[in-house]
């Protein structure tokens, strides 16, 4: 049962992503949400989700710090980190590469693209 | 700075050399003339003396020879030669000049002769003897023997009115020659004398000239040298020089000195004024610089604030925008997938409302997309203008750019059923540029062309013209009126009837293209005729020719952003 964690401090964004991924739930994916970095790290350590949708600006630890903690300090390389970033922040990419981010999506994004990407990464069958 | 006065060929040297030359020349001429005159005079004197000596000898010789001839003829007549012989010998012994007397008959037999041992027998016969025999008067001739010149008187002797022989008297001319030699020596001596005197006089005159010229030139040049020193001091900015000048004379040099003092005074005045002005100017410049610095700092702060503001705004806009667009999409999806299949569209009111909701959702999505594009473009242009864009300049192939732009634009083109034609020249040289930005330019121009092209085609053309790559995007759309062709590259200047045509796009696309192309050292323009389509072109320098231009164009961008300098 693959688990997906959505980390964003904006309730609207969490809702949008949840609704976008609703159809995946029917395929057996479990969705979880979190609104701050520290909580997210805790969740990942305990629940070991397959994929994390991670916002950059977060209360507590920011997106990069969360990724660094998970991938490098906890050594959980298997967790796929998909970062949601705003366009125009070129420095993010380099920083993301340094901490081990797997891929990006730029806001504003098409919900269908997010679904497609996740299906691809987790090799799900719908 | 101390200057050393060294004058090559000064006034003194010139005066001295000229005057000495003149004196020497004059004295040489005078000496030569004097020598010539003296010589002529002496020579004439000598000639006179020679003539008088000669005349003297002739007279003496003639008288004596005639006298002796008569005595001899008488003696021969009377056959008493003894007396005449003794007399002749006595004569020869007494007269130093008279060297010999010979009496001989025609058979060349000498009857009387006083020949000294050194005189030879030959004298006894000669042509003159035979010639003289036929003469009634004595003949006189000169000859030279053993270095001695002789003047010989030959007198015919008759016996009983018949020629018998000759009497010959030989006078030595050595005395005369000696006289001539003495005179020549005297002339030489005189000449030498004159030359020596000339030299002595020349030397004296030269020394006098040197002394005089030295004095005169010192009087002329020393004030000049002093004046020159003062001028140099003045040129070094030492105005005290004019106070040390004392004018003693009222001649030309005195005038020069006065003029110099006057000039120095004026210069000092000008210098003072100039210093004052420059001080005022410096103060003004300093003041202005300070004010400029303050203004600049404020400007820089404002600029930073603007960029930061734009960046923040665009970032903050993204989240709500993402939500609006995302939810619109989900609504549309739910509508299509879930709600509509369960709606009774047979009822008019419901059908109309459903159609309206669908249309409205589409509008929300389209406008959301436009808003997102606008935010992106705004952020782009503000970053380019602020010089915050990192340009990855590298050699790139024009064909790559066009291919990639065509691929990215292809979906949309297919949707609108517009053909895309590629027309690339073979072997196009590479250019130096940021490939992502170049692709952005081509995409922007394609999408711009699409906006105004309802049907037909868009051609992507690339040519190498005079070391410039010219890329053109040619459409078959409505075209642009001439008066609008310049405006369209400005920000938010969209062309078209805003009432009938809904403006599309952000109004920033062409402006961004212009900024990018100009950053690459290129230019962008449009050629169009209303109703006949448009050709948007941009030209970029070829690789190699481009380096300088890019560097040159980098500069103004640096100064625009690097305000701290």
Short mmCIF file of N, CA, C and O in Angstrom, two decimals, chain A residues 7-123:
data_model
loop_
_atom_site.label_atom_id
_atom_site.label_comp_id
_atom_site.label_asym_id
_atom_site.label_seq_id
_atom_site.Cartn_x
_atom_site.Cartn_y
_atom_site.Cartn_z
N UNK A 7 2.95 17.85 2.03
CA UNK A 7 3.39 18.81 3.05
C UNK A 7 3.24 20.22 2.49
O UNK A 7 3.95 20.62 1.57
N UNK A 8 2.32 20.98 3.04
CA UNK A 8 2.13 22.38 2.63
C UNK A 8 1.42 23.10 3.75
O UNK A 8 0.54 22.55 4.40
N UNK A 9 1.84 24.35 3.99
CA UNK A 9 1.20 25.09 5.09
C UNK A 9 -0.09 25.77 4.63
O UNK A 9 -0.85 26.29 5.43
N UNK A 10 -0.31 25.82 3.33
CA UNK A 10 -1.54 26.44 2.81
C UNK A 10 -2.65 25.37 2.79
O UNK A 10 -2.53 24.38 2.05
N UNK A 11 -3.72 25.59 3.55
CA UNK A 11 -4.79 24.58 3.55
C UNK A 11 -5.36 24.36 2.15
O UNK A 11 -5.65 23.23 1.77
N UNK A 12 -5.47 25.47 1.38
CA UNK A 12 -6.02 25.38 0.02
C UNK A 12 -5.17 24.48 -0.85
O UNK A 12 -5.68 23.65 -1.61
N UNK A 13 -3.88 24.62 -0.75
CA UNK A 13 -2.97 23.82 -1.55
C UNK A 13 -3.06 22.34 -1.16
O UNK A 13 -3.03 21.46 -2.02
N UNK A 14 -3.17 22.11 0.14
CA UNK A 14 -3.31 20.72 0.62
C UNK A 14 -4.58 20.10 0.04
O UNK A 14 -4.57 18.99 -0.50
N UNK A 15 -5.64 20.92 0.08
CA UNK A 15 -6.93 20.46 -0.41
C UNK A 15 -6.87 20.17 -1.90
O UNK A 15 -7.34 19.13 -2.38
N UNK A 16 -6.22 21.08 -2.65
CA UNK A 16 -6.13 20.94 -4.10
C UNK A 16 -5.38 19.66 -4.45
O UNK A 16 -5.80 18.88 -5.31
N UNK A 17 -4.27 19.45 -3.75
CA UNK A 17 -3.46 18.26 -4.05
C UNK A 17 -4.22 16.98 -3.67
O UNK A 17 -4.21 16.00 -4.42
N UNK A 18 -4.89 17.05 -2.52
CA UNK A 18 -5.68 15.88 -2.08
C UNK A 18 -6.73 15.53 -3.11
O UNK A 18 -6.87 14.37 -3.51
N UNK A 19 -7.43 16.59 -3.56
CA UNK A 19 -8.51 16.34 -4.52
C UNK A 19 -7.95 15.85 -5.85
O UNK A 19 -8.54 15.03 -6.54
N UNK A 20 -6.78 16.41 -6.22
CA UNK A 20 -6.18 15.97 -7.48
C UNK A 20 -5.82 14.49 -7.42
O UNK A 20 -5.91 13.79 -8.44
N UNK A 21 -5.37 14.07 -6.24
CA UNK A 21 -4.89 12.70 -6.11
C UNK A 21 -5.98 11.72 -5.67
O UNK A 21 -5.70 10.55 -5.42
N UNK A 22 -7.16 12.27 -5.59
CA UNK A 22 -8.28 11.45 -5.11
C UNK A 22 -8.39 10.14 -5.90
O UNK A 22 -8.58 9.08 -5.33
N UNK A 23 -8.24 10.29 -7.23
CA UNK A 23 -8.44 9.11 -8.08
C UNK A 23 -7.42 8.02 -7.77
O UNK A 23 -7.67 6.84 -7.99
N UNK A 24 -6.24 8.44 -7.21
CA UNK A 24 -5.22 7.44 -6.88
C UNK A 24 -5.66 6.62 -5.66
O UNK A 24 -5.30 5.46 -5.51
N UNK A 25 -6.44 7.27 -4.79
CA UNK A 25 -6.91 6.57 -3.59
C UNK A 25 -7.71 5.33 -3.96
O UNK A 25 -7.62 4.30 -3.31
N UNK A 26 -8.40 5.50 -5.09
CA UNK A 26 -9.20 4.35 -5.54
C UNK A 26 -8.29 3.20 -5.94
O UNK A 26 -8.65 2.04 -5.86
N UNK A 27 -7.07 3.56 -6.39
CA UNK A 27 -6.11 2.52 -6.77
C UNK A 27 -5.34 1.98 -5.57
O UNK A 27 -4.34 1.29 -5.74
N UNK A 28 -5.71 2.42 -4.37
CA UNK A 28 -5.10 1.85 -3.18
C UNK A 28 -3.99 2.68 -2.57
O UNK A 28 -3.28 2.22 -1.67
N UNK A 29 -3.86 3.91 -3.02
CA UNK A 29 -2.82 4.78 -2.42
C UNK A 29 -3.40 5.47 -1.20
O UNK A 29 -4.55 5.91 -1.20
N UNK A 30 -2.56 5.54 -0.14
CA UNK A 30 -3.02 6.22 1.07
C UNK A 30 -2.46 7.64 1.08
O UNK A 30 -1.26 7.84 0.85
N UNK A 31 -3.32 8.64 1.30
CA UNK A 31 -2.88 10.03 1.31
C UNK A 31 -2.80 10.55 2.73
O UNK A 31 -3.69 10.31 3.54
N UNK A 32 -1.71 11.30 3.02
CA UNK A 32 -1.57 11.93 4.34
C UNK A 32 -1.18 13.38 4.12
O UNK A 32 -0.58 13.72 3.10
N UNK A 33 -1.53 14.23 5.05
CA UNK A 33 -1.14 15.64 4.91
C UNK A 33 -0.45 16.13 6.17
O UNK A 33 -0.67 15.61 7.26
N UNK A 34 0.37 17.13 5.98
CA UNK A 34 1.07 17.75 7.10
C UNK A 34 1.26 19.23 6.78
O UNK A 34 1.38 19.61 5.62
N UNK A 35 1.28 20.07 7.83
CA UNK A 35 1.36 21.51 7.56
C UNK A 35 2.66 22.12 8.07
O UNK A 35 2.86 23.32 7.93
N UNK A 36 3.52 21.34 8.67
CA UNK A 36 4.83 21.92 9.02
C UNK A 36 5.97 20.91 8.94
O UNK A 36 5.77 19.70 8.97
N UNK A 37 7.17 21.43 8.83
CA UNK A 37 8.35 20.64 8.53
C UNK A 37 8.68 19.61 9.58
O UNK A 37 8.95 18.44 9.26
N UNK A 38 8.69 20.00 10.82
CA UNK A 38 9.08 19.09 11.90
C UNK A 38 8.14 17.88 11.94
O UNK A 38 8.58 16.73 12.05
N UNK A 39 6.82 18.22 11.82
CA UNK A 39 5.81 17.17 11.85
C UNK A 39 6.04 16.19 10.69
O UNK A 39 5.95 14.98 10.85
N UNK A 40 6.37 16.79 9.51
CA UNK A 40 6.58 15.97 8.32
C UNK A 40 7.73 15.01 8.53
O UNK A 40 7.62 13.81 8.21
N UNK A 41 8.85 15.48 9.07
CA UNK A 41 10.02 14.62 9.29
C UNK A 41 9.62 13.45 10.21
O UNK A 41 9.97 12.29 9.96
N UNK A 42 8.90 13.81 11.26
CA UNK A 42 8.47 12.80 12.23
C UNK A 42 7.63 11.72 11.53
O UNK A 42 7.86 10.52 11.71
N UNK A 43 6.69 12.21 10.69
CA UNK A 43 5.79 11.30 9.98
C UNK A 43 6.58 10.36 9.06
O UNK A 43 6.38 9.15 9.04
N UNK A 44 7.52 10.97 8.30
CA UNK A 44 8.27 10.18 7.34
C UNK A 44 9.07 9.08 8.04
O UNK A 44 9.14 7.93 7.61
N UNK A 45 9.71 9.47 9.19
CA UNK A 45 10.51 8.49 9.92
C UNK A 45 9.65 7.30 10.38
O UNK A 45 10.06 6.15 10.28
N UNK A 46 8.44 7.61 10.82
CA UNK A 46 7.60 6.55 11.36
C UNK A 46 6.86 5.77 10.29
O UNK A 46 6.76 4.55 10.35
N UNK A 47 6.36 6.49 9.30
CA UNK A 47 5.44 5.85 8.36
C UNK A 47 6.09 5.41 7.05
O UNK A 47 5.51 4.67 6.28
N UNK A 48 7.30 5.93 6.78
CA UNK A 48 8.03 5.59 5.56
C UNK A 48 7.14 5.66 4.31
O UNK A 48 6.89 4.66 3.65
N UNK A 49 6.71 6.87 3.92
CA UNK A 49 5.89 6.99 2.71
C UNK A 49 6.75 6.76 1.46
O UNK A 49 7.97 6.91 1.52
N UNK A 50 6.08 6.37 0.36
CA UNK A 50 6.82 6.15 -0.88
C UNK A 50 7.20 7.49 -1.51
O UNK A 50 8.22 7.60 -2.18
N UNK A 51 6.34 8.47 -1.33
CA UNK A 51 6.54 9.75 -2.02
C UNK A 51 6.10 10.90 -1.13
O UNK A 51 5.12 10.78 -0.41
N UNK A 52 6.86 11.99 -1.20
CA UNK A 52 6.50 13.19 -0.43
C UNK A 52 6.37 14.35 -1.39
O UNK A 52 7.27 14.63 -2.19
N UNK A 53 5.20 15.01 -1.35
CA UNK A 53 5.02 16.27 -2.08
C UNK A 53 5.38 17.38 -1.11
O UNK A 53 4.71 17.57 -0.10
N UNK A 54 6.47 18.11 -1.41
CA UNK A 54 7.04 19.00 -0.40
C UNK A 54 7.06 20.45 -0.88
O UNK A 54 7.59 20.76 -1.95
N UNK A 55 6.46 21.33 -0.10
CA UNK A 55 6.52 22.76 -0.39
C UNK A 55 7.84 23.30 0.16
O UNK A 55 8.45 22.71 1.04
N UNK A 56 8.27 24.46 -0.40
CA UNK A 56 9.55 25.01 0.07
C UNK A 56 9.35 25.80 1.36
O UNK A 56 10.04 25.60 2.35
N UNK A 57 8.41 26.76 1.31
CA UNK A 57 8.20 27.63 2.47
C UNK A 57 7.28 26.92 3.47
O UNK A 57 6.09 26.70 3.20
N UNK A 58 7.90 26.57 4.61
CA UNK A 58 7.12 25.85 5.64
C UNK A 58 7.46 26.39 7.01
O UNK A 58 8.57 26.85 7.23
N UNK A 59 6.50 26.37 7.90
CA UNK A 59 6.87 26.68 9.29
C UNK A 59 7.72 25.55 9.86
O UNK A 59 7.65 24.42 9.38
N UNK A 60 8.52 25.84 10.87
CA UNK A 60 9.46 24.83 11.39
C UNK A 60 10.57 24.66 10.39
O UNK A 60 11.16 25.64 9.94
N UNK A 61 10.89 23.42 10.03
CA UNK A 61 11.91 23.20 8.99
C UNK A 61 11.31 23.53 7.63
O UNK A 61 10.16 23.21 7.37
N UNK A 62 12.16 24.17 6.74
CA UNK A 62 11.64 24.41 5.39
C UNK A 62 11.84 23.16 4.54
O UNK A 62 12.42 22.16 4.98
N UNK A 63 11.38 23.24 3.29
CA UNK A 63 11.39 22.08 2.41
C UNK A 63 12.76 21.46 2.26
O UNK A 63 12.93 20.25 2.32
N UNK A 64 13.75 22.31 2.05
CA UNK A 64 15.11 21.80 1.85
C UNK A 64 15.63 21.08 3.09
O UNK A 64 16.27 20.04 2.99
N UNK A 65 15.36 21.67 4.23
CA UNK A 65 15.83 21.08 5.49
C UNK A 65 15.15 19.72 5.75
O UNK A 65 15.80 18.77 6.18
N UNK A 66 13.87 19.68 5.40
CA UNK A 66 13.14 18.41 5.58
C UNK A 66 13.79 17.34 4.70
O UNK A 66 14.10 16.24 5.15
N UNK A 67 14.02 17.71 3.44
CA UNK A 67 14.60 16.75 2.49
C UNK A 67 15.98 16.28 2.96
O UNK A 67 16.31 15.10 2.90
N UNK A 68 16.77 17.25 3.41
CA UNK A 68 18.13 16.94 3.89
C UNK A 68 18.07 15.97 5.06
O UNK A 68 18.81 14.98 5.12
N UNK A 69 17.18 16.24 5.98
CA UNK A 69 17.02 15.41 7.18
C UNK A 69 16.67 13.97 6.77
O UNK A 69 17.29 13.01 7.23
N UNK A 70 15.70 13.88 5.85
CA UNK A 70 15.20 12.56 5.47
C UNK A 70 16.23 11.78 4.67
O UNK A 70 16.59 10.66 5.00
N UNK A 71 16.75 12.45 3.61
CA UNK A 71 17.63 11.73 2.68
C UNK A 71 19.02 11.49 3.24
O UNK A 71 19.61 10.43 3.03
N UNK A 72 19.56 12.48 3.95
CA UNK A 72 20.95 12.37 4.38
C UNK A 72 21.12 11.95 5.83
O UNK A 72 21.89 11.06 6.16
N UNK A 73 20.35 12.60 6.75
CA UNK A 73 20.54 12.28 8.17
C UNK A 73 19.88 10.95 8.51
O UNK A 73 20.44 10.15 9.25
N UNK A 74 18.65 10.74 7.95
CA UNK A 74 17.98 9.47 8.26
C UNK A 74 18.33 8.38 7.25
O UNK A 74 18.01 7.22 7.45
N UNK A 75 18.98 8.79 6.18
CA UNK A 75 19.43 7.81 5.18
C UNK A 75 18.29 7.13 4.44
O UNK A 75 18.46 6.05 3.89
N UNK A 76 17.13 7.80 4.36
CA UNK A 76 15.99 7.17 3.69
C UNK A 76 15.98 7.58 2.22
O UNK A 76 15.18 8.40 1.79
N UNK A 77 16.90 6.97 1.46
CA UNK A 77 17.05 7.34 0.06
C UNK A 77 15.87 6.89 -0.79
O UNK A 77 15.65 7.40 -1.88
N UNK A 78 15.13 5.89 -0.29
CA UNK A 78 14.02 5.36 -1.09
C UNK A 78 12.82 6.28 -1.16
O UNK A 78 11.97 6.11 -2.02
N UNK A 79 12.74 7.21 -0.25
CA UNK A 79 11.59 8.12 -0.24
C UNK A 79 11.76 9.11 -1.40
O UNK A 79 12.75 9.83 -1.49
N UNK A 80 10.78 9.10 -2.32
CA UNK A 80 10.86 10.00 -3.48
C UNK A 80 10.38 11.38 -3.06
O UNK A 80 9.26 11.53 -2.57
N UNK A 81 11.25 12.39 -3.24
CA UNK A 81 10.86 13.74 -2.84
C UNK A 81 10.53 14.56 -4.09
O UNK A 81 11.39 14.79 -4.94
N UNK A 82 9.27 14.97 -4.21
CA UNK A 82 8.83 15.82 -5.32
C UNK A 82 8.56 17.21 -4.75
O UNK A 82 7.67 17.38 -3.93
N UNK A 83 9.41 18.15 -5.15
CA UNK A 83 9.31 19.47 -4.53
C UNK A 83 8.42 20.37 -5.37
O UNK A 83 8.47 20.38 -6.59
N UNK A 84 7.60 21.15 -4.67
CA UNK A 84 6.73 22.11 -5.34
C UNK A 84 7.35 23.49 -5.14
O UNK A 84 7.48 23.97 -4.01
N UNK A 85 7.81 24.06 -6.25
CA UNK A 85 8.53 25.33 -6.10
C UNK A 85 7.91 26.40 -6.97
O UNK A 85 7.18 26.11 -7.91
N UNK A 86 8.18 27.63 -6.62
CA UNK A 86 7.66 28.73 -7.43
C UNK A 86 8.67 29.05 -8.53
O UNK A 86 9.87 29.03 -8.31
N UNK A 87 8.17 29.41 -9.71
CA UNK A 87 9.08 29.72 -10.81
C UNK A 87 9.85 31.01 -10.51
O UNK A 87 9.35 31.91 -9.84
N UNK A 88 11.04 31.10 -11.02
CA UNK A 88 11.81 32.32 -10.81
C UNK A 88 12.76 32.20 -9.64
O UNK A 88 13.51 33.11 -9.36
N UNK A 89 12.75 31.08 -8.99
CA UNK A 89 13.71 30.90 -7.90
C UNK A 89 14.79 29.93 -8.37
O UNK A 89 14.82 28.78 -7.99
N UNK A 90 15.67 30.45 -9.23
CA UNK A 90 16.67 29.59 -9.87
C UNK A 90 17.60 28.92 -8.88
O UNK A 90 18.04 27.81 -9.08
N UNK A 91 17.86 29.61 -7.80
CA UNK A 91 18.82 29.06 -6.82
C UNK A 91 18.28 27.79 -6.16
O UNK A 91 19.00 26.96 -5.68
N UNK A 92 16.98 27.64 -6.15
CA UNK A 92 16.36 26.45 -5.54
C UNK A 92 16.91 25.16 -6.12
O UNK A 92 17.15 24.21 -5.40
N UNK A 93 17.09 25.16 -7.44
CA UNK A 93 17.49 23.93 -8.12
C UNK A 93 18.79 23.39 -7.57
O UNK A 93 18.89 22.21 -7.21
N UNK A 94 19.79 24.27 -7.50
CA UNK A 94 21.10 23.84 -7.03
C UNK A 94 21.00 23.35 -5.59
O UNK A 94 21.53 22.31 -5.24
N UNK A 95 20.26 24.13 -4.80
CA UNK A 95 20.11 23.78 -3.39
C UNK A 95 19.41 22.42 -3.27
O UNK A 95 19.78 21.59 -2.47
N UNK A 96 18.39 22.26 -4.11
CA UNK A 96 17.64 21.01 -4.11
C UNK A 96 18.53 19.84 -4.46
O UNK A 96 18.53 18.80 -3.80
N UNK A 97 19.35 20.00 -5.50
CA UNK A 97 20.27 18.93 -5.91
C UNK A 97 21.20 18.55 -4.77
O UNK A 97 21.49 17.38 -4.54
N UNK A 98 21.67 19.57 -4.06
CA UNK A 98 22.62 19.32 -2.97
C UNK A 98 22.01 18.48 -1.86
O UNK A 98 22.70 17.67 -1.24
N UNK A 99 20.72 18.69 -1.60
CA UNK A 99 20.12 17.94 -0.48
C UNK A 99 19.44 16.66 -0.96
O UNK A 99 18.94 15.89 -0.15
N UNK A 100 19.38 16.43 -2.28
CA UNK A 100 18.87 15.13 -2.76
C UNK A 100 17.42 15.13 -3.23
O UNK A 100 16.77 14.08 -3.23
N UNK A 101 16.90 16.29 -3.64
CA UNK A 101 15.54 16.34 -4.17
C UNK A 101 15.47 15.53 -5.46
O UNK A 101 16.36 15.60 -6.30
N UNK A 102 14.40 14.73 -5.65
CA UNK A 102 14.31 13.86 -6.83
C UNK A 102 13.77 14.61 -8.05
O UNK A 102 14.27 14.42 -9.14
N UNK A 103 12.71 15.41 -7.88
CA UNK A 103 12.26 16.23 -9.00
C UNK A 103 11.41 17.40 -8.52
O UNK A 103 11.17 17.55 -7.32
N UNK A 104 11.02 18.23 -9.47
CA UNK A 104 10.31 19.48 -9.14
C UNK A 104 8.99 19.57 -9.86
O UNK A 104 8.83 19.03 -10.94
N UNK A 105 8.12 20.40 -9.31
CA UNK A 105 6.95 20.87 -10.06
C UNK A 105 6.85 22.34 -9.74
O UNK A 105 7.07 22.77 -8.61
N UNK A 106 6.57 23.12 -10.80
CA UNK A 106 6.52 24.56 -10.60
C UNK A 106 5.08 25.03 -10.45
O UNK A 106 4.20 24.64 -11.21
N UNK A 107 4.86 25.87 -9.45
CA UNK A 107 3.54 26.47 -9.24
C UNK A 107 3.39 27.60 -10.23
O UNK A 107 4.34 28.35 -10.43
N UNK A 108 2.27 27.86 -10.86
CA UNK A 108 1.08 27.02 -10.76
C UNK A 108 1.18 25.79 -11.66
O UNK A 108 1.70 25.89 -12.74
N UNK A 109 0.68 24.67 -11.15
CA UNK A 109 0.83 23.43 -11.92
C UNK A 109 -0.53 22.89 -12.32
O UNK A 109 -1.56 23.26 -11.76
N UNK A 110 -0.51 22.03 -13.29
CA UNK A 110 -1.74 21.38 -13.73
C UNK A 110 -1.93 20.13 -12.88
O UNK A 110 -1.04 19.28 -12.83
N UNK A 111 -3.06 20.01 -12.18
CA UNK A 111 -3.26 18.83 -11.31
C UNK A 111 -3.06 17.52 -12.06
O UNK A 111 -2.50 16.58 -11.49
N UNK A 112 -3.46 17.51 -13.34
CA UNK A 112 -3.30 16.26 -14.12
C UNK A 112 -1.83 15.88 -14.25
O UNK A 112 -1.47 14.71 -14.21
N UNK A 113 -0.97 16.90 -14.40
CA UNK A 113 0.47 16.63 -14.51
C UNK A 113 1.01 16.00 -13.23
O UNK A 113 1.86 15.10 -13.28
N UNK A 114 0.52 16.49 -12.08
CA UNK A 114 0.98 15.91 -10.80
C UNK A 114 0.60 14.45 -10.75
O UNK A 114 1.41 13.60 -10.38
N UNK A 115 -0.63 14.18 -11.14
CA UNK A 115 -1.10 12.79 -11.10
C UNK A 115 -0.24 11.93 -12.02
O UNK A 115 0.26 10.87 -11.63
N UNK A 116 -0.03 12.43 -13.23
CA UNK A 116 0.77 11.68 -14.21
C UNK A 116 2.15 11.38 -13.66
O UNK A 116 2.66 10.27 -13.76
N UNK A 117 2.76 12.37 -13.07
CA UNK A 117 4.12 12.24 -12.54
C UNK A 117 4.17 11.15 -11.47
O UNK A 117 5.06 10.30 -11.47
N UNK A 118 3.16 11.20 -10.56
CA UNK A 118 3.15 10.24 -9.44
C UNK A 118 2.91 8.83 -9.96
O UNK A 118 3.57 7.87 -9.51
N UNK A 119 2.01 8.73 -10.90
CA UNK A 119 1.74 7.41 -11.49
C UNK A 119 3.03 6.84 -12.08
O UNK A 119 3.37 5.68 -11.90
N UNK A 120 3.74 7.72 -12.75
CA UNK A 120 5.02 7.35 -13.36
C UNK A 120 6.02 6.87 -12.33
O UNK A 120 6.64 5.81 -12.48
N UNK A 121 6.20 7.67 -11.30
CA UNK A 121 7.24 7.39 -10.31
C UNK A 121 6.92 6.11 -9.54
O UNK A 121 7.80 5.28 -9.31
N UNK A 122 5.67 5.96 -9.14
CA UNK A 122 5.31 4.80 -8.30
C UNK A 122 4.90 3.59 -9.13
O UNK A 122 4.54 2.55 -8.59
N UNK A 123 4.94 3.74 -10.43
CA UNK A 123 4.55 2.66 -11.37
C UNK A 123 3.17 2.09 -11.00
O UNK A 123 3.01 0.89 -10.82
#
